[in-house]
Amino acid sequence: MWLALAANKILEDRQNHEVDYQTTSAQIQNLTLFVSSWNVGGIAPPSELNMEDLLHTENNLADIYVLGFQEIVPLNAGNILVQENTSISMQWNSLIRAALNKTDDISLHQKAELGESHQKVYPLKREGSFTTSKTSNSPHFECIISKQMVGVFITIWARSPLLPYIRHISISSVGCGIFGCLGNKGSVSVRFCLHETSFCFVCSHLASGGKEGDKKERNANVSQILSRTQFSSDPFQSLPRKILQHDRVIWLGDLNYRICLPEPTTRSLVNDRQWSTLLQNDQLKAELREGCTFEGWNEEEIEFAPTYKYNLDSDDYYGCNNQKGKKEKNRTPAWCDRIIWFGKGLKQRQYSRGESKLSDHRPVRAIFTAEVKVQCQSTENFVKMFS
């Protein structure tokens, strides 16, 4: 009897010691995240599309890039029933790879156009070196995950030295469109752990429309995404399975929230660049203030023009220059495209928009500093990566 008690005491002391060691041996390191969202209006990317402006690659490169797209295919009846179009997603990935790694990736783009490449969840290599090539002055980036649901597409890229420390990648897709389940609206979310910190990125396309009641449908989409998103579990690890259980959470996408003002008033204020007045009447800002749908979420101050809706290949908002008295259904300018975040350990350093005229939306982008918990034995190597 006393031997069993003694053994239990030794085991308990050892477990307590290990917990104390793990608690005291972790350090916090900072990581730079680049996040962007772009509704491309069903337009396939031309091979000459310059992604470097959107990615800000002329400045210091981030450590992880998270790019979300909406409407990478036209949302017609045929496409809505097809979850993935591998050719289009690979075309976007080839352009991103070329921009991040400063390489000519035209051959891969051509293969994607011919259907010779296929979309995949990129496996993380576990052997070999992930350090930047000694012959190159710039870091190398790898795609760690890439997933499409109809028009919603998310692709995440990381510096090669980080790859051995990224684990437990999981995807969860939620359709909120036609019949409340099809993927013309909804979200694709990605979970992964970097060292001892869990990350979750939600890329979504919410219900459209500026009519009375459309905001309620958007809010309902958000509630469905939060409740229905569920990541895979691990019998040997205690992993977060729901969005808000993660340490660092970022939501990006065409959230479709509008400005609650008459259209002539909105257009006049946009022309005068009266952003603060417009944002006081912005539906998403109201949700954030009132703590209803997005309770506890945050958004950096917006200091750029509304991102929707533009005439194609133009700086003019749709409906502002109707010719010959042509009657068209106008779309009031709005900040439909947003990036918001939840929880502690994230500091947003930049919030801006790109100026590509490919679609009727302008892309938005944000740069974050994210705190990452690193065990002491890994800290020295982690610091060396970015020194």
PDB file of C-alpha atoms in Angstrom, residues 10-193:
ATOM      1  CA  ILE A  10       6.779  10.581  -7.219  1.00  0.00           C
ATOM      2  CA  LEU A  11       4.656  10.629 -10.400  1.00  0.00           C
ATOM      3  CA  GLU A  12       2.692  13.644  -9.167  1.00  0.00           C
ATOM      4  CA  ASP A  13       5.878  15.534  -8.284  1.00  0.00           C
ATOM      5  CA  ARG A  14       7.344  14.749 -11.700  1.00  0.00           C
ATOM      6  CA  GLN A  15       4.191  15.984 -13.496  1.00  0.00           C
ATOM      7  CA  ASN A  16       4.166  19.158 -11.426  1.00  0.00           C
ATOM      8  CA  HIS A  17       7.815  19.718 -12.235  1.00  0.00           C
ATOM      9  CA  GLU A  18       7.178  19.245 -15.953  1.00  0.00           C
ATOM     10  CA  VAL A  19       4.268  21.712 -15.905  1.00  0.00           C
ATOM     11  CA  ASP A  20       6.397  24.284 -14.116  1.00  0.00           C
ATOM     12  CA  TYR A  21       9.205  23.744 -16.599  1.00  0.00           C
ATOM     13  CA  GLN A  22       6.934  24.189 -19.600  1.00  0.00           C
ATOM     14  CA  THR A  23       5.397  27.290 -18.078  1.00  0.00           C
ATOM     15  CA  THR A  24       8.679  28.981 -17.294  1.00  0.00           C
ATOM     16  CA  SER A  25      10.644  27.863 -20.375  1.00  0.00           C
ATOM     17  CA  ALA A  26       8.461  29.532 -23.000  1.00  0.00           C
ATOM     18  CA  GLN A  27       9.284  32.894 -24.520  1.00  0.00           C
ATOM     19  CA  ILE A  28       7.286  35.250 -26.722  1.00  0.00           C
ATOM     20  CA  GLN A  29       8.599  36.060 -30.175  1.00  0.00           C
ATOM     21  CA  ASN A  30       7.022  38.438 -32.687  1.00  0.00           C
ATOM     22  CA  LEU A  31       5.981  37.376 -36.171  1.00  0.00           C
ATOM     23  CA  THR A  32       4.831  39.556 -39.085  1.00  0.00           C
ATOM     24  CA  LEU A  33       1.576  38.556 -40.788  1.00  0.00           C
ATOM     25  CA  PHE A  34       0.355  39.939 -44.098  1.00  0.00           C
ATOM     26  CA  VAL A  35      -3.376  39.460 -44.702  1.00  0.00           C
ATOM     27  CA  SER A  36      -5.370  40.481 -47.768  1.00  0.00           C
ATOM     28  CA  SER A  37      -8.841  39.992 -49.238  1.00  0.00           C
ATOM     29  CA  TRP A  38     -10.006  40.569 -52.793  1.00  0.00           C
ATOM     30  CA  ASN A  39     -13.275  39.930 -54.581  1.00  0.00           C
ATOM     31  CA  VAL A  40     -12.087  39.415 -58.154  1.00  0.00           C
ATOM     32  CA  GLY A  41     -15.569  39.336 -59.682  1.00  0.00           C
ATOM     33  CA  GLY A  42     -15.272  35.988 -61.454  1.00  0.00           C
ATOM     34  CA  ILE A  43     -12.390  37.225 -63.625  1.00  0.00           C
ATOM     35  CA  ALA A  44      -9.550  34.776 -64.249  1.00  0.00           C
ATOM     36  CA  PRO A  45      -6.120  36.281 -63.506  1.00  0.00           C
ATOM     37  CA  PRO A  46      -4.180  37.283 -66.621  1.00  0.00           C
ATOM     38  CA  SER A  47      -0.680  35.827 -66.715  1.00  0.00           C
ATOM     39  CA  GLU A  48       0.847  39.318 -66.673  1.00  0.00           C
ATOM     40  CA  LEU A  49      -1.063  40.408 -63.537  1.00  0.00           C
ATOM     41  CA  ASN A  50       1.371  42.096 -61.158  1.00  0.00           C
ATOM     42  CA  MET A  51       0.765  40.820 -57.616  1.00  0.00           C
ATOM     43  CA  GLU A  52       3.736  42.680 -56.149  1.00  0.00           C
ATOM     44  CA  ASP A  53       1.713  45.864 -55.625  1.00  0.00           C
ATOM     45  CA  LEU A  54      -0.898  44.011 -53.580  1.00  0.00           C
ATOM     46  CA  LEU A  55       1.714  42.030 -51.623  1.00  0.00           C
ATOM     47  CA  HIS A  56       3.959  45.043 -50.946  1.00  0.00           C
ATOM     48  CA  THR A  57       6.991  42.948 -51.824  1.00  0.00           C
ATOM     49  CA  GLU A  58       9.061  46.068 -52.434  1.00  0.00           C
ATOM     50  CA  ASN A  59       9.010  46.592 -48.660  1.00  0.00           C
ATOM     51  CA  ASN A  60      10.205  44.200 -45.986  1.00  0.00           C
ATOM     52  CA  LEU A  61       8.636  40.810 -46.548  1.00  0.00           C
ATOM     53  CA  ALA A  62       6.330  39.375 -43.914  1.00  0.00           C
ATOM     54  CA  ASP A  63       6.843  35.958 -42.334  1.00  0.00           C
ATOM     55  CA  ILE A  64       3.429  34.553 -43.293  1.00  0.00           C
ATOM     56  CA  TYR A  65       1.083  35.648 -46.094  1.00  0.00           C
ATOM     57  CA  VAL A  66      -2.652  34.920 -45.896  1.00  0.00           C
ATOM     58  CA  LEU A  67      -4.549  35.744 -49.077  1.00  0.00           C
ATOM     59  CA  GLY A  68      -8.299  35.379 -49.363  1.00  0.00           C
ATOM     60  CA  PHE A  69     -10.311  35.718 -52.559  1.00  0.00           C
ATOM     61  CA  GLN A  70     -14.006  35.775 -53.367  1.00  0.00           C
ATOM     62  CA  GLU A  71     -15.635  35.026 -56.711  1.00  0.00           C
ATOM     63  CA  ILE A  72     -12.568  33.435 -58.274  1.00  0.00           C
ATOM     64  CA  VAL A  73     -15.164  31.878 -60.574  1.00  0.00           C
ATOM     65  CA  PRO A  74     -18.433  33.483 -61.787  1.00  0.00           C
ATOM     66  CA  LEU A  75     -21.242  32.593 -59.379  1.00  0.00           C
ATOM     67  CA  ASN A  76     -23.529  31.085 -62.003  1.00  0.00           C
ATOM     68  CA  ALA A  77     -25.687  27.980 -61.641  1.00  0.00           C
ATOM     69  CA  GLY A  78     -23.062  25.672 -63.139  1.00  0.00           C
ATOM     70  CA  ASN A  79     -20.208  26.822 -60.925  1.00  0.00           C
ATOM     71  CA  ILE A  80     -22.184  26.859 -57.691  1.00  0.00           C
ATOM     72  CA  LEU A  81     -22.473  23.079 -57.808  1.00  0.00           C
ATOM     73  CA  VAL A  82     -18.709  22.627 -58.316  1.00  0.00           C
ATOM     74  CA  GLN A  83     -16.686  23.027 -55.128  1.00  0.00           C
ATOM     75  CA  GLU A  84     -13.275  23.449 -56.761  1.00  0.00           C
ATOM     76  CA  ASN A  85     -11.887  24.720 -60.057  1.00  0.00           C
ATOM     77  CA  THR A  86      -8.295  23.566 -59.846  1.00  0.00           C
ATOM     78  CA  SER A  87      -7.127  25.434 -62.930  1.00  0.00           C
ATOM     79  CA  ILE A  88      -8.168  28.871 -61.614  1.00  0.00           C
ATOM     80  CA  SER A  89      -6.830  28.326 -58.093  1.00  0.00           C
ATOM     81  CA  MET A  90      -3.485  27.142 -59.435  1.00  0.00           C
ATOM     82  CA  GLN A  91      -3.249  30.207 -61.666  1.00  0.00           C
ATOM     83  CA  TRP A  92      -3.617  32.438 -58.608  1.00  0.00           C
ATOM     84  CA  ASN A  93      -1.076  30.396 -56.671  1.00  0.00           C
ATOM     85  CA  SER A  94       1.469  30.556 -59.469  1.00  0.00           C
ATOM     86  CA  LEU A  95       1.220  34.370 -59.587  1.00  0.00           C
ATOM     87  CA  ILE A  96       1.580  34.597 -55.805  1.00  0.00           C
ATOM     88  CA  ARG A  97       4.571  32.262 -55.815  1.00  0.00           C
ATOM     89  CA  ALA A  98       6.266  34.299 -58.517  1.00  0.00           C
ATOM     90  CA  ALA A  99       5.685  37.580 -56.651  1.00  0.00           C
ATOM     91  CA  LEU A 100       6.863  36.318 -53.257  1.00  0.00           C
ATOM     92  CA  ASN A 101       9.905  34.474 -54.559  1.00  0.00           C
ATOM     93  CA  LYS A 102      10.740  36.936 -57.332  1.00  0.00           C
ATOM     94  CA  THR A 103      10.692  34.191 -59.938  1.00  0.00           C
ATOM     95  CA  ASP A 104       9.268  33.736 -63.410  1.00  0.00           C
ATOM     96  CA  ASP A 105       6.423  31.276 -62.841  1.00  0.00           C
ATOM     97  CA  ILE A 106       4.824  31.599 -66.262  1.00  0.00           C
ATOM     98  CA  SER A 107       5.380  27.932 -67.097  1.00  0.00           C
ATOM     99  CA  LEU A 108       3.324  26.831 -64.087  1.00  0.00           C
ATOM    100  CA  HIS A 109       0.657  29.405 -64.962  1.00  0.00           C
ATOM    101  CA  GLN A 110       0.440  27.935 -68.453  1.00  0.00           C
ATOM    102  CA  LYS A 111       0.193  24.423 -67.048  1.00  0.00           C
ATOM    103  CA  ALA A 112      -2.658  25.540 -64.818  1.00  0.00           C
ATOM    104  CA  GLU A 113      -4.455  27.043 -67.797  1.00  0.00           C
ATOM    105  CA  LEU A 114      -4.077  23.716 -69.589  1.00  0.00           C
ATOM    106  CA  GLY A 115      -5.375  21.820 -66.600  1.00  0.00           C
ATOM    107  CA  GLU A 116      -2.067  20.002 -66.013  1.00  0.00           C
ATOM    108  CA  SER A 117      -1.782  21.116 -62.403  1.00  0.00           C
ATOM    109  CA  HIS A 118      -4.199  20.224 -59.644  1.00  0.00           C
ATOM    110  CA  GLN A 119      -5.120  21.910 -56.422  1.00  0.00           C
ATOM    111  CA  LYS A 120      -3.861  20.215 -53.310  1.00  0.00           C
ATOM    112  CA  VAL A 121      -3.334  20.677 -49.638  1.00  0.00           C
ATOM    113  CA  TYR A 122       0.363  21.252 -49.724  1.00  0.00           C
ATOM    114  CA  PRO A 123       2.217  18.784 -47.445  1.00  0.00           C
ATOM    115  CA  LEU A 124       4.789  20.109 -45.034  1.00  0.00           C
ATOM    116  CA  LYS A 125       8.217  18.652 -45.582  1.00  0.00           C
ATOM    117  CA  ARG A 126       9.737  17.085 -42.508  1.00  0.00           C
ATOM    118  CA  GLU A 127      13.195  16.273 -43.790  1.00  0.00           C
ATOM    119  CA  GLY A 128      15.976  18.378 -45.196  1.00  0.00           C
ATOM    120  CA  SER A 129      16.839  22.031 -44.845  1.00  0.00           C
ATOM    121  CA  PHE A 130      14.308  24.843 -45.008  1.00  0.00           C
ATOM    122  CA  THR A 131      16.828  27.664 -44.862  1.00  0.00           C
ATOM    123  CA  THR A 132      16.990  30.248 -47.616  1.00  0.00           C
ATOM    124  CA  SER A 133      19.319  29.433 -50.447  1.00  0.00           C
ATOM    125  CA  LYS A 134      22.756  30.922 -49.929  1.00  0.00           C
ATOM    126  CA  THR A 135      22.731  32.115 -53.521  1.00  0.00           C
ATOM    127  CA  SER A 136      19.666  34.266 -52.940  1.00  0.00           C
ATOM    128  CA  ASN A 137      19.348  37.440 -50.882  1.00  0.00           C
ATOM    129  CA  SER A 138      15.585  37.015 -50.480  1.00  0.00           C
ATOM    130  CA  PRO A 139      13.739  34.395 -48.423  1.00  0.00           C
ATOM    131  CA  HIS A 140      11.875  31.551 -50.040  1.00  0.00           C
ATOM    132  CA  PHE A 141       8.158  31.062 -49.438  1.00  0.00           C
ATOM    133  CA  GLU A 142       6.151  27.845 -49.637  1.00  0.00           C
ATOM    134  CA  CYS A 143       2.400  27.379 -49.802  1.00  0.00           C
ATOM    135  CA  ILE A 144       1.354  25.520 -46.656  1.00  0.00           C
ATOM    136  CA  ILE A 145      -2.354  25.285 -47.468  1.00  0.00           C
ATOM    137  CA  SER A 146      -4.646  26.206 -50.337  1.00  0.00           C
ATOM    138  CA  LYS A 147      -8.383  25.566 -50.406  1.00  0.00           C
ATOM    139  CA  GLN A 148     -11.350  26.609 -52.547  1.00  0.00           C
ATOM    140  CA  MET A 149     -15.111  26.386 -52.007  1.00  0.00           C
ATOM    141  CA  VAL A 150     -16.858  27.576 -55.198  1.00  0.00           C
ATOM    142  CA  GLY A 151     -15.803  31.261 -55.333  1.00  0.00           C
ATOM    143  CA  VAL A 152     -14.131  31.478 -51.902  1.00  0.00           C
ATOM    144  CA  PHE A 153     -10.416  30.718 -51.982  1.00  0.00           C
ATOM    145  CA  ILE A 154      -7.757  30.975 -49.269  1.00  0.00           C
ATOM    146  CA  THR A 155      -4.051  30.376 -49.741  1.00  0.00           C
ATOM    147  CA  ILE A 156      -1.378  30.693 -47.030  1.00  0.00           C
ATOM    148  CA  TRP A 157       2.359  31.038 -47.589  1.00  0.00           C
ATOM    149  CA  ALA A 158       5.198  30.901 -45.054  1.00  0.00           C
ATOM    150  CA  ARG A 159       8.931  31.429 -45.033  1.00  0.00           C
ATOM    151  CA  SER A 160      10.630  28.088 -45.555  1.00  0.00           C
ATOM    152  CA  PRO A 161      12.449  28.084 -42.171  1.00  0.00           C
ATOM    153  CA  LEU A 162       9.078  28.193 -40.409  1.00  0.00           C
ATOM    154  CA  LEU A 163       7.703  25.047 -42.028  1.00  0.00           C
ATOM    155  CA  PRO A 164       9.032  22.491 -39.512  1.00  0.00           C
ATOM    156  CA  TYR A 165       7.258  24.393 -36.718  1.00  0.00           C
ATOM    157  CA  ILE A 166       3.835  24.605 -38.409  1.00  0.00           C
ATOM    158  CA  ARG A 167       1.651  21.686 -37.348  1.00  0.00           C
ATOM    159  CA  HIS A 168      -1.947  20.492 -37.033  1.00  0.00           C
ATOM    160  CA  ILE A 169      -3.225  22.139 -40.212  1.00  0.00           C
ATOM    161  CA  SER A 170      -6.964  21.715 -40.650  1.00  0.00           C
ATOM    162  CA  ILE A 171      -9.646  23.131 -42.955  1.00  0.00           C
ATOM    163  CA  SER A 172     -13.353  23.703 -42.368  1.00  0.00           C
ATOM    164  CA  SER A 173     -15.724  24.953 -45.065  1.00  0.00           C
ATOM    165  CA  VAL A 174     -19.237  26.256 -44.416  1.00  0.00           C
ATOM    166  CA  GLY A 175     -21.756  26.934 -47.188  1.00  0.00           C
ATOM    167  CA  CYS A 176     -24.373  29.596 -46.391  1.00  0.00           C
ATOM    168  CA  GLY A 177     -25.700  30.312 -49.874  1.00  0.00           C
ATOM    169  CA  ILE A 178     -28.675  28.933 -51.765  1.00  0.00           C
ATOM    170  CA  PHE A 179     -30.809  26.617 -49.588  1.00  0.00           C
ATOM    171  CA  GLY A 180     -28.612  27.729 -46.666  1.00  0.00           C
ATOM    172  CA  CYS A 181     -25.890  25.285 -47.605  1.00  0.00           C
ATOM    173  CA  LEU A 182     -24.447  25.888 -51.084  1.00  0.00           C
ATOM    174  CA  GLY A 183     -21.059  27.514 -51.418  1.00  0.00           C
ATOM    175  CA  ASN A 184     -21.898  30.625 -53.424  1.00  0.00           C
ATOM    176  CA  LYS A 185     -21.762  32.299 -49.986  1.00  0.00           C
ATOM    177  CA  GLY A 186     -20.000  31.067 -46.881  1.00  0.00           C
ATOM    178  CA  SER A 187     -16.477  30.566 -45.572  1.00  0.00           C
ATOM    179  CA  VAL A 188     -13.294  28.554 -45.774  1.00  0.00           C
ATOM    180  CA  SER A 189     -11.356  28.568 -42.493  1.00  0.00           C
ATOM    181  CA  VAL A 190      -7.838  27.341 -41.787  1.00  0.00           C
ATOM    182  CA  ARG A 191      -6.346  26.305 -38.445  1.00  0.00           C
ATOM    183  CA  PHE A 192      -2.682  25.643 -37.699  1.00  0.00           C
ATOM    184  CA  CYS A 193      -0.300  25.784 -34.789  1.00  0.00           C
TER     185      CYS A 193
END
